[in-house]
XYZ file of C-alpha atoms in Angstrom:
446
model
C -57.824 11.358 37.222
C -59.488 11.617 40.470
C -61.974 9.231 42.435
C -62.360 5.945 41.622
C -61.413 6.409 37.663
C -57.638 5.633 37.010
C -56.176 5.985 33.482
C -54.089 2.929 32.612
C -51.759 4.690 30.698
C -50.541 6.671 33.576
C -50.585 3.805 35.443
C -47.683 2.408 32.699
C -46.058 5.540 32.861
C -45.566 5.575 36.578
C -44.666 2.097 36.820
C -41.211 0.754 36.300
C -40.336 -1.273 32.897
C -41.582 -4.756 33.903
C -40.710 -8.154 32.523
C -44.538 -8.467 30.833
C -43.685 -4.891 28.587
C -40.556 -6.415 27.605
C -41.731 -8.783 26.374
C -44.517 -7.430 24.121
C -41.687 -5.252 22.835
C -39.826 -8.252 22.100
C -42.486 -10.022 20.673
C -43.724 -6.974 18.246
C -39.856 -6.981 17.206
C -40.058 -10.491 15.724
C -43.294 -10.070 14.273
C -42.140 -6.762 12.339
C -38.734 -8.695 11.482
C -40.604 -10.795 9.203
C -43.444 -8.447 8.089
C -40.077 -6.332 6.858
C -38.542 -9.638 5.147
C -41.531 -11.061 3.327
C -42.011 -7.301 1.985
C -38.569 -6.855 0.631
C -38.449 -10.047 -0.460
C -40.039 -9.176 -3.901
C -37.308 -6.686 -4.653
C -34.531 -9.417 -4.370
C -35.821 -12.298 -5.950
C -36.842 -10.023 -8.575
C -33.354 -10.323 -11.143
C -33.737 -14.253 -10.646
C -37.675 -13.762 -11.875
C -36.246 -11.819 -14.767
C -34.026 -14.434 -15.671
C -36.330 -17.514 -15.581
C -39.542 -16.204 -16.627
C -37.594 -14.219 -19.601
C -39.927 -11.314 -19.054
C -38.818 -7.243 -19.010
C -37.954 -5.696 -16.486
C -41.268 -3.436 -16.874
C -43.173 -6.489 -16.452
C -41.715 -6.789 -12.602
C -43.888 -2.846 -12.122
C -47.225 -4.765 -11.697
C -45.948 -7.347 -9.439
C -44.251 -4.925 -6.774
C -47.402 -2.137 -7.217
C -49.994 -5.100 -6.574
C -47.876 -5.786 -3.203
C -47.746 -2.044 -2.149
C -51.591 -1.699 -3.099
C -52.434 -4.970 -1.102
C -50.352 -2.866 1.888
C -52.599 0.033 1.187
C -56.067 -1.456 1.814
C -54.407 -3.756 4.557
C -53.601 -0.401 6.301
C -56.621 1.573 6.020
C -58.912 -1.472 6.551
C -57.091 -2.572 9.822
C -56.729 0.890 11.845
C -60.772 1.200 12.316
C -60.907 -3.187 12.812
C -58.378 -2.597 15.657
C -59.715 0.187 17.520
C -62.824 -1.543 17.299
C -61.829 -5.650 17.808
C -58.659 -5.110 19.332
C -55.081 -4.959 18.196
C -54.349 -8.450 18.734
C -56.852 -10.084 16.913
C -55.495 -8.180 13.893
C -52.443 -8.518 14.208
C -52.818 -12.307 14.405
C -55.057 -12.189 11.183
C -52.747 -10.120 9.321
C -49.924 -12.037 10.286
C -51.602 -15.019 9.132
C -52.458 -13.966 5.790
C -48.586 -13.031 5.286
C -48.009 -16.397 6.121
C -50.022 -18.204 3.886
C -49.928 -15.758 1.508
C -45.612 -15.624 0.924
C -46.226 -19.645 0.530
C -48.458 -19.461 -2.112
C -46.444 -16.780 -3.975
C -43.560 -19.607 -3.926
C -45.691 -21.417 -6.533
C -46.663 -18.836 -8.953
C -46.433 -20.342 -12.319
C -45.959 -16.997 -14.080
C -45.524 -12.534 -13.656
C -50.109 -12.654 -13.722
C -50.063 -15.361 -11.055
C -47.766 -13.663 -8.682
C -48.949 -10.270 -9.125
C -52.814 -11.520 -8.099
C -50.907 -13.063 -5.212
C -49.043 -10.227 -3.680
C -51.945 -8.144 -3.846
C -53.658 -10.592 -1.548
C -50.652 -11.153 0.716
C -49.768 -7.608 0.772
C -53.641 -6.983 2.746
C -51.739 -8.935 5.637
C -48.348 -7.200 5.349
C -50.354 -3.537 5.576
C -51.941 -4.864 8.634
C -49.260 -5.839 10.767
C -47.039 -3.045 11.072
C -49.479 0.044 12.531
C -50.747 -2.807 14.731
C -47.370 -3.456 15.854
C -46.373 0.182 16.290
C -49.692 0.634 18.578
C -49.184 -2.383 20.784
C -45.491 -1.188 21.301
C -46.226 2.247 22.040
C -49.168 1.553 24.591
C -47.395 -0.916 26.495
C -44.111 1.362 26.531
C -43.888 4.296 29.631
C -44.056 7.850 28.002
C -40.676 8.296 29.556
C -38.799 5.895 27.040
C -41.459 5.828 24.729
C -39.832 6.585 21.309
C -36.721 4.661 22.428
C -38.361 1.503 23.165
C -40.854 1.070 20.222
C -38.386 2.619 17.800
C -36.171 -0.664 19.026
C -39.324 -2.841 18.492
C -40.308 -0.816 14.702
C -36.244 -1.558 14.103
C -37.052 -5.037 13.277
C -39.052 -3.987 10.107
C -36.274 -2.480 8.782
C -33.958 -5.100 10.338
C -36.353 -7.747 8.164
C -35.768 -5.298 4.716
C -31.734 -6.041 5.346
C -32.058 -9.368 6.730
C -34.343 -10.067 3.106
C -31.117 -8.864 1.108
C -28.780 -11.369 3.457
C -30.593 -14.307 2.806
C -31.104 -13.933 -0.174
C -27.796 -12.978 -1.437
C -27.120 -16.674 0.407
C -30.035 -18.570 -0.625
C -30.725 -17.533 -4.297
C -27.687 -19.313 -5.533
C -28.572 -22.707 -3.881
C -32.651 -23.009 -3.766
C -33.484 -20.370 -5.793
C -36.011 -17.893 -5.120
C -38.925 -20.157 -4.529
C -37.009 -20.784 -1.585
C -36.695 -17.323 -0.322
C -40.723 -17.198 -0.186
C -40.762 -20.804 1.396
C -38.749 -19.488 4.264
C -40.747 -16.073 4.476
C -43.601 -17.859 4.455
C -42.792 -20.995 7.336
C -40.829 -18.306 9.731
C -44.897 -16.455 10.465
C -46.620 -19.550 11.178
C -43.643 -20.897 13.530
C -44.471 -17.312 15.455
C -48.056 -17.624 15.655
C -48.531 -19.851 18.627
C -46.666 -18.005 20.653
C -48.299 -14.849 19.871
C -51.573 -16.619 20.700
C -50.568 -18.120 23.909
C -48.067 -15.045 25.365
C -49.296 -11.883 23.447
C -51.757 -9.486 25.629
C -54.179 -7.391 24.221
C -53.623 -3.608 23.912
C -54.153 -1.931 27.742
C -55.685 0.859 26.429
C -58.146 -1.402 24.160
C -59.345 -3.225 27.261
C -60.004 -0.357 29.261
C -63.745 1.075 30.307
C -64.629 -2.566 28.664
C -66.087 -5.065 31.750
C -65.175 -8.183 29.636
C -61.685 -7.311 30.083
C -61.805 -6.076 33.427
C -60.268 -9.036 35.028
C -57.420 -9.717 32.575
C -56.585 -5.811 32.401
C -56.018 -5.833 36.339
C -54.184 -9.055 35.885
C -51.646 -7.551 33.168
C -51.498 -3.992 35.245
C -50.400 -5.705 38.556
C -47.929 -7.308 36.543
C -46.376 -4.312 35.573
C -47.236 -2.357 38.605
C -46.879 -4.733 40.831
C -50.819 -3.309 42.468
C -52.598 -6.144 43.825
C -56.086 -4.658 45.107
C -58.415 -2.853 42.543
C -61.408 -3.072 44.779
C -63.480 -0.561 43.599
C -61.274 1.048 40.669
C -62.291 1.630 37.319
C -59.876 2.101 34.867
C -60.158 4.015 32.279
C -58.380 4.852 28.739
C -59.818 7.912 27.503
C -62.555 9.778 28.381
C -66.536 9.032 27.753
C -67.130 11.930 25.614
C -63.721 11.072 23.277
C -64.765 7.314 23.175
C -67.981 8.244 21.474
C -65.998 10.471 18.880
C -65.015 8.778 15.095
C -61.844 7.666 15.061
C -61.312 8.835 11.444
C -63.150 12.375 12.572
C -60.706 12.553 15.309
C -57.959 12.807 13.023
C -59.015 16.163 11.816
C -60.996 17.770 14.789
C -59.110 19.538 17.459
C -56.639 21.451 15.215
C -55.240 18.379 13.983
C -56.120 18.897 10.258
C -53.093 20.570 8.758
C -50.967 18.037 11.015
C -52.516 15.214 10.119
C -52.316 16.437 6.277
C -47.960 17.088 6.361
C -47.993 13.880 8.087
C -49.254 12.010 4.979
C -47.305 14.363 2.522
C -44.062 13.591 4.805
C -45.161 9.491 4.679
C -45.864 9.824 1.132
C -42.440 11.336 0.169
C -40.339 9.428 2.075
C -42.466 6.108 1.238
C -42.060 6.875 -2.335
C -38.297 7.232 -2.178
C -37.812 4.210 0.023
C -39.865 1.715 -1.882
C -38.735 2.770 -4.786
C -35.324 1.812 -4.149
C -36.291 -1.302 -2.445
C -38.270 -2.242 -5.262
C -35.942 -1.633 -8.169
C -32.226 -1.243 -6.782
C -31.065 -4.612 -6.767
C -32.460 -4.798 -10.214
C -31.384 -1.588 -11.576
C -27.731 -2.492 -9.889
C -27.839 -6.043 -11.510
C -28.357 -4.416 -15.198
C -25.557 -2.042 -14.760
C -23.142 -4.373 -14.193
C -23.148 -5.493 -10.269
C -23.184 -9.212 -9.073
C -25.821 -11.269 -7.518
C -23.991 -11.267 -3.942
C -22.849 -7.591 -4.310
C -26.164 -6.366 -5.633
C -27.524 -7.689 -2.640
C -25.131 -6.259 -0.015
C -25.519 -3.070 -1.368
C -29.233 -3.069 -1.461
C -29.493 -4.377 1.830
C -27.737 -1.320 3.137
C -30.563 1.070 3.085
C -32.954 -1.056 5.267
C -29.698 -1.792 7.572
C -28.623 1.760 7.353
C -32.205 2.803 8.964
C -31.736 0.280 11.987
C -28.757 2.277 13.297
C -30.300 5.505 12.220
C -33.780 4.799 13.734
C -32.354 4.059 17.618
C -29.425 6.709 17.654
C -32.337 8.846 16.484
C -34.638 8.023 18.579
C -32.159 8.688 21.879
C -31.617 11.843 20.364
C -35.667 12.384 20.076
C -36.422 11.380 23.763
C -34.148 14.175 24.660
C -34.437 16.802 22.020
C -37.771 16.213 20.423
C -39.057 14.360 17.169
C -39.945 17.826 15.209
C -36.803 19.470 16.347
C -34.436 16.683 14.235
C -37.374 14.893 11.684
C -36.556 17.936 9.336
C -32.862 17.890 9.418
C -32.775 14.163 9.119
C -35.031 13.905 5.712
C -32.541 17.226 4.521
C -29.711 14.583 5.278
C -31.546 12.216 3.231
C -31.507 14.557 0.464
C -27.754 15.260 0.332
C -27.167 11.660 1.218
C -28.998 10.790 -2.320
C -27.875 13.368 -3.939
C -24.348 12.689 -3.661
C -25.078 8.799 -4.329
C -24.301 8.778 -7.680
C -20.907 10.176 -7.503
C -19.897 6.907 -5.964
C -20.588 4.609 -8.473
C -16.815 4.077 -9.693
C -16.313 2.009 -6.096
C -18.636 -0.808 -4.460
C -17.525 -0.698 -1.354
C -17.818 3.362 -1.433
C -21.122 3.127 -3.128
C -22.436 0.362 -0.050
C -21.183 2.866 2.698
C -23.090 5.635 0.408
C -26.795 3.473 0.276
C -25.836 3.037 4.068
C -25.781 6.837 4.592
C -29.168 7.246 2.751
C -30.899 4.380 4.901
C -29.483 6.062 8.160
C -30.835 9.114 7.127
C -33.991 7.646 4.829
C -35.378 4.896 6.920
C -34.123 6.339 9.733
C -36.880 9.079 9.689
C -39.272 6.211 8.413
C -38.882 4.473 11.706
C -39.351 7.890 13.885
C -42.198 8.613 11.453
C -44.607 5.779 12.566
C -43.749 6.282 16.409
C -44.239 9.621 16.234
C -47.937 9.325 14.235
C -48.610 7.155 17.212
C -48.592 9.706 19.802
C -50.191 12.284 17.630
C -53.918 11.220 18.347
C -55.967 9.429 21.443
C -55.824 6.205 22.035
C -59.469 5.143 21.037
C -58.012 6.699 17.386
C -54.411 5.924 17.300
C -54.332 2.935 15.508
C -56.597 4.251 12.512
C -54.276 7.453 12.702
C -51.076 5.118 12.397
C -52.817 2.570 9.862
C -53.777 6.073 7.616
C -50.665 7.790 7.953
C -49.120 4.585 6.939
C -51.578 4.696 4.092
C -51.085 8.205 2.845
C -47.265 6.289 2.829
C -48.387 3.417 0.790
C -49.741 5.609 -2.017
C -46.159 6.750 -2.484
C -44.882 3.748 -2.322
C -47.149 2.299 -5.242
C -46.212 5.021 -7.656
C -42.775 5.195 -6.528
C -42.834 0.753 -7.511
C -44.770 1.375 -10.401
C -41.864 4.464 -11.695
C -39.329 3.253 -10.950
C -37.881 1.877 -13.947
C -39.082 4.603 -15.978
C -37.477 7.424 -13.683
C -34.179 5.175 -14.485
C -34.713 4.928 -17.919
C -35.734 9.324 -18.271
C -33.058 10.315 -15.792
C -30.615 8.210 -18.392
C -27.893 7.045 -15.429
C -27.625 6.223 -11.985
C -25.819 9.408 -11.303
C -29.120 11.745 -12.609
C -31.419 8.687 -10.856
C -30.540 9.361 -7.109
C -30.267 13.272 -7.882
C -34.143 12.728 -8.833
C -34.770 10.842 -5.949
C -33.330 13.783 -3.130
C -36.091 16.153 -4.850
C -39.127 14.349 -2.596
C -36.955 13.976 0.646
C -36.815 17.423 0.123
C -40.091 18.169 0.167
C -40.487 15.877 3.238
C -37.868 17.775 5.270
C -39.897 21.013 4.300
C -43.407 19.533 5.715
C -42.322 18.405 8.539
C -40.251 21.837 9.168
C -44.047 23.030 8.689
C -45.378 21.159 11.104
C -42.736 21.886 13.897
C -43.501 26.252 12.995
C -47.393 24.998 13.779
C -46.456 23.988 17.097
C -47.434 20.372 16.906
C -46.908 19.067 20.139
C -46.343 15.309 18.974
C -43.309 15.054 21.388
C -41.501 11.871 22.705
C -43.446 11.981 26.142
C -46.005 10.527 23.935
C -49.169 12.928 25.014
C -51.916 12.544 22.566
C -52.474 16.153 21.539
């Protein structure tokens, strides 16, 4: 920009990674760590719920769709909240009502109680994660962008796995009231520090004169510029910050983008939660113990980890669109060729950990790369909807899954079912790469 107008983002790109962004990464790591455990934790406690409440295993449906609906409002609500209050603020509230939320869960009386419950707590667990993504991705250079916050968005799937752990240890010994007690303590032991040591979103305080001093203050911390004497800096330009945030998702040729986006989220959300929703249960009725039900489960959040940062090297070099498609097609074989491993736990573990590389893998790449798809003053309500588009999946895929394993009539004909809509994800986002959608590591909002 030229004059007296300097963009802050460019400012972050130019600038070497400073102490300050590491440690918002850092900080947006733990936060998604438990945002990813108190999520999954459902899906693991779920055989002991069976077992104690003597209900059906239908029954649990409710329960886990109530959750991913909760998610679903939490997303779309908090997108416009934060591009309008700031991405802090909501993150804090969100993370809050996961908090308080998970401990109240740990004394539902019955299935009704718990399901009412979820559905309240899951309004916080949809509003921490696109918040998350955004604060990671603004604060990151565009250099290293999909790198860096694909390390921060790791710890959501890192929280899925580390659900499985713990509970695999804990269920045995305090049951799985005290799963939620220590899903529910773990947030409010974070929020302090998230008060006193989390900034606000760069790129949210810009063109805003309230901010003005604290948004030089965090800049010449990770510039190292000390005089802004007669500098204004900017995020986006007048014109685009008087735009809709929700219009801005389909203006500018982003339409049909922004439309495979959600069909990829939804597919690959619908496959995902699925299987975090009803695997350890389905593997507990065919025969599988507690502890080995939960290794194996824990595999496909684990799985995507590892998959989400060799990715996400790969991306900064070669591209997101170039390898998205082939690794939701990699998904699809991966599940496919699940069920021929069921003879061996220890193959069937390294299969599940194949199908979260590939799976949750592209789930992680999927939210950065939604972040650099629109302008800042809309990127958070273009993460929080893509997320949403997601969510929908996810609800029908919770709410099906026991019937898909009951129709499909094995576990063999079950994961062949499931490769059908990472299929149709892989073909989408092939789509969008023959559009020429320039959502590219280097992070340019198109």
């Amino acid at each position: 920009m030229s004059g007296n107008f300097q963009s802050v983002s460019e400012i972050i790109d130019s600038s070497p990674l400073s102490a300050l962004q590491i440690r918002v990464l850092l900080l947006c790591f733990l936060v998604v760590v438990l945002d990813g455990f108190d999520t999954a934790a459902i899906g693991y406690i779920a055989p002991e719920l069976i077992r104690e409440w003597g209900i059906e295993r239908s029954q649990l449906a409710p329960a886990f769709a109530a959750g991913l609906f909760g998610m679903l409002v939490g997303s779309v609500g908090s997108g416009p909240l934060a591009d309008r209050y700031g991405r802090k603020l909501l993150l804090l509230a969100s993370l809050t009502i996961v908090a308080v939320g998970t401990l109240v869960c740990s004394l539902a009386p019955n299935i009704e109680v718990l399901t009412v419950l979820r559905f309240l707590t899951g309004i916080g667990l949809g509003g921490v994660l696109p918040n998350a993504i955004t604060l990671s991705s603004e604060y990151s250079p565009a250099r290293r962008r999909m790198l860096l916050v694909t390390l921060s968005y790791s710890g959501f799937t890192l929280g899925l796995a580390l659900g499985g752990w713990v509970a695999g240890a804990l269920l045995p010994a305090v049951g799985w009231k005290g799963v939620l007690l220590c899903g529910g303590v773990a947030p409010l032991l974070l929020l302090p520090i998230l008060i006193l040591v989390l900034p606000e979103s760069t790129c949210f305080m810009a063109g805003k004169p309230a901010y003005a001093k604290r948004l030089q203050t965090i800049l010449t911390k990770i510039s190292g510029r000390q005089d802004w004497q007669g500098v204004t800096l900017v995020g986006e330009t007048a014109a685009r910050q008087q735009a809709s945030s929700i219009t801005t998702l389909f203006a500018d040729g982003r339409a049909l983008r922004t439309l495979l986006l959600w069909l990829t989220f939804f597919c690959c959300l619908f496959v995902f939660y699925l299987l975090t929703s009803w695997l350890p249960t389905i593997l507990r009725s065919s025969g599988y113990a507690v502890q080995e039900t939960s290794n194996i489960a824990a595999m496909i959040p684990f799985g995507g980890v590892l998959g989400g940062i060799v990715m996400a090297l790969l991306m900064d070099r070669y591209g997101a669109l170039r390898l998205l498609p082939l690794l939701c097609l990699g998904a699809a074989v991966a599940l496919a060729l699940t069920g021929t491993q069921l003879g061996s736990s220890a193959q069937l573990m390294l299969m599940v950990f194949a199908v979260g590389f590939t799976l949750t893998g592209a789930l992680n790449n999927l939210s950065i790369l939604a972040s650099t798809l629109y302008p800042t003053h809309a990127r958070a309500t273009g993460v929080g909807w893509a997320l949403s588009a997601g969510r929908t999946g996810s609800i029908i895929g919770s709410i099906l899954g026991a019937w898909l394993f009951e129709a499909s009539g094995g576990l063999q004909s079950f994961f062949i079912w499931l490769a059908v809509p990472a299929l149709v994800a892989s073909l989408a986002l092939l789509v969008m790469s023959l559009q020429g959608a320039r959502a590219v590591p280097q992070g340019s909002a198109a």
